[in-house]
Amino acid sequence: MATINRVHGTVSTGAFYGYSPLVIKITDSDSAAFTADTVAASGAITKGGYSKAVEAVESLGSIVWLGARTDAHYFTCIVDGPSFNAGGGAITTGAYGALKDAVVLAGITTVDKLTVNAYTTLTNAGTFSA
């Protein structure tokens, strides 16, 4: 259930009203894996790493906002926090292990090149923090 942050009965800053989103940033440290789809002369479309990442994240929860593909080293999205599987996976243990496993199993990159950051608070500077 979503909550509203309150201090002495007044709504406090840093609150998402009526909703508990989770901002996810996946960083590929080496191979620039979040590439665009490609289209062959025949019209056949080959999925790039970005499309594969969308499918990997959606296998664990619902994406409610998708970041633009502007840098192949990063993938960002906002997911429905309460329903997202942020736990360990079958291969990778610990927080966001299931997400790392899904990205690796999609053939995007290897787990040693992945960093997952998750944020729940919007700062005054317009950035997110944990």
Short mmCIF file of C-alpha atoms in Angstrom, two decimals:
data_model
loop_
_atom_site.label_atom_id
_atom_site.label_comp_id
_atom_site.label_asym_id
_atom_site.label_seq_id
_atom_site.Cartn_x
_atom_site.Cartn_y
_atom_site.Cartn_z
CA MET A 1 0.00 0.00 0.00
CA ALA A 2 1.29 3.45 -0.86
CA THR A 3 1.97 5.93 1.89
CA ILE A 4 2.27 9.69 2.19
CA ASN A 5 5.18 11.02 4.24
CA ARG A 6 3.95 13.39 6.95
CA VAL A 7 5.65 15.50 9.58
CA HIS A 8 3.34 16.85 12.32
CA GLY A 9 0.32 16.24 10.08
CA THR A 10 1.71 18.16 7.11
CA VAL A 11 2.79 16.46 3.91
CA SER A 12 6.59 16.33 3.81
CA THR A 13 8.90 16.64 0.84
CA GLY A 14 10.20 13.60 -0.95
CA ALA A 15 6.81 11.90 -1.06
CA PHE A 16 5.19 10.19 -4.01
CA TYR A 17 1.51 10.76 -3.35
CA GLY A 18 -0.59 7.62 -3.38
CA TYR A 19 2.07 5.54 -5.12
CA SER A 20 5.35 3.83 -4.25
CA PRO A 21 7.53 3.81 -7.38
CA LEU A 22 11.05 2.49 -7.56
CA VAL A 23 13.52 4.19 -9.89
CA ILE A 24 16.00 1.68 -11.30
CA LYS A 25 19.28 2.47 -13.00
CA ILE A 26 21.29 -0.40 -14.47
CA THR A 27 24.86 0.45 -15.43
CA ASP A 28 26.96 -1.66 -17.79
CA SER A 29 30.54 -0.76 -16.90
CA ASP A 30 32.28 -2.08 -19.97
CA SER A 31 30.49 -3.18 -23.09
CA ALA A 32 27.83 -0.50 -23.80
CA ALA A 33 25.27 -3.29 -23.90
CA PHE A 34 22.00 -1.29 -24.01
CA THR A 35 22.04 -0.82 -27.77
CA ALA A 36 19.24 0.02 -30.19
CA ASP A 37 17.38 -2.53 -32.28
CA THR A 38 18.72 -3.04 -35.80
CA VAL A 39 16.80 -3.54 -39.03
CA ALA A 40 18.22 -5.66 -41.84
CA ALA A 41 17.69 -4.84 -45.52
CA SER A 42 15.06 -7.60 -45.56
CA GLY A 43 13.11 -5.74 -42.87
CA ALA A 44 13.92 -8.25 -40.14
CA ILE A 45 14.34 -6.59 -36.73
CA THR A 46 17.04 -7.79 -34.34
CA LYS A 47 16.46 -6.79 -30.73
CA GLY A 48 19.19 -4.70 -29.17
CA GLY A 49 20.23 -4.71 -25.54
CA TYR A 50 17.79 -1.92 -24.67
CA SER A 51 14.73 -3.92 -25.83
CA LYS A 52 16.08 -7.00 -24.09
CA ALA A 53 16.49 -4.99 -20.87
CA VAL A 54 12.86 -3.83 -21.09
CA GLU A 55 11.76 -7.47 -21.33
CA ALA A 56 14.09 -8.51 -18.49
CA VAL A 57 12.73 -5.84 -16.14
CA GLU A 58 9.13 -6.57 -17.12
CA SER A 59 9.67 -10.22 -16.21
CA LEU A 60 10.01 -9.02 -12.60
CA GLY A 61 7.42 -6.23 -12.42
CA SER A 62 5.59 -3.51 -14.28
CA ILE A 63 7.46 -0.61 -15.86
CA VAL A 64 5.48 2.62 -15.42
CA TRP A 65 8.03 4.96 -17.03
CA LEU A 66 10.86 4.10 -19.40
CA GLY A 67 14.00 6.20 -19.70
CA ALA A 68 15.25 7.27 -23.12
CA ARG A 69 18.00 5.22 -24.75
CA THR A 70 20.63 7.96 -24.92
CA ASP A 71 23.71 6.14 -23.64
CA ALA A 72 24.30 2.43 -24.24
CA HIS A 73 25.99 2.12 -20.82
CA TYR A 74 22.78 2.92 -18.88
CA PHE A 75 19.22 1.68 -18.67
CA THR A 76 16.73 3.58 -16.50
CA CYS A 77 13.09 3.03 -15.67
CA ILE A 78 10.51 3.48 -12.94
CA VAL A 79 8.70 0.35 -11.82
CA ASP A 80 5.76 -0.35 -9.56
CA GLY A 81 7.66 -0.70 -6.28
CA PRO A 82 5.30 -2.93 -4.27
CA SER A 83 5.00 -5.56 -7.01
CA PHE A 84 8.63 -5.54 -8.22
CA ASN A 85 10.84 -8.53 -7.36
CA ALA A 86 13.87 -6.77 -5.90
CA GLY A 87 15.25 -9.85 -4.17
CA GLY A 88 17.91 -12.40 -4.95
CA GLY A 89 17.81 -14.56 -8.01
CA ALA A 90 18.48 -18.21 -8.73
CA ILE A 91 22.07 -17.42 -9.72
CA THR A 92 22.89 -14.05 -8.15
CA THR A 93 22.06 -13.61 -4.47
CA GLY A 94 21.35 -10.38 -2.62
CA ALA A 95 19.31 -7.33 -3.45
CA TYR A 96 18.40 -7.07 -7.14
CA GLY A 97 20.01 -10.44 -7.86
CA ALA A 98 16.90 -11.53 -9.77
CA LEU A 99 17.18 -8.41 -11.94
CA LYS A 100 20.85 -9.06 -12.65
CA ASP A 101 20.02 -12.67 -13.53
CA ALA A 102 17.25 -11.57 -15.91
CA VAL A 103 19.59 -9.13 -17.71
CA VAL A 104 22.34 -11.73 -18.01
CA LEU A 105 19.96 -14.49 -19.15
CA ALA A 106 18.61 -12.12 -21.83
CA GLY A 107 22.10 -12.19 -23.32
CA ILE A 108 22.83 -8.50 -22.73
CA THR A 109 26.04 -8.62 -20.71
CA THR A 110 27.72 -10.49 -17.85
CA VAL A 111 26.90 -10.03 -14.18
CA ASP A 112 30.39 -8.74 -13.30
CA LYS A 113 29.78 -5.68 -15.52
CA LEU A 114 26.39 -4.79 -13.99
CA THR A 115 25.59 -2.34 -11.22
CA VAL A 116 21.99 -1.82 -10.12
CA ASN A 117 20.97 1.30 -8.22
CA ALA A 118 17.45 1.81 -6.90
CA TYR A 119 16.01 5.11 -5.73
CA THR A 120 12.82 6.10 -3.93
CA THR A 121 13.26 9.83 -3.23
CA LEU A 122 13.35 12.83 -5.57
CA THR A 123 15.81 15.48 -4.33
CA ASN A 124 15.58 19.27 -4.67
CA ALA A 125 18.24 19.05 -7.39
CA GLY A 126 15.92 16.97 -9.55
CA THR A 127 17.86 13.74 -9.02
CA PHE A 128 16.83 10.59 -7.18
CA SER A 129 18.36 9.16 -4.04
CA ALA A 130 17.97 5.94 -2.08
#
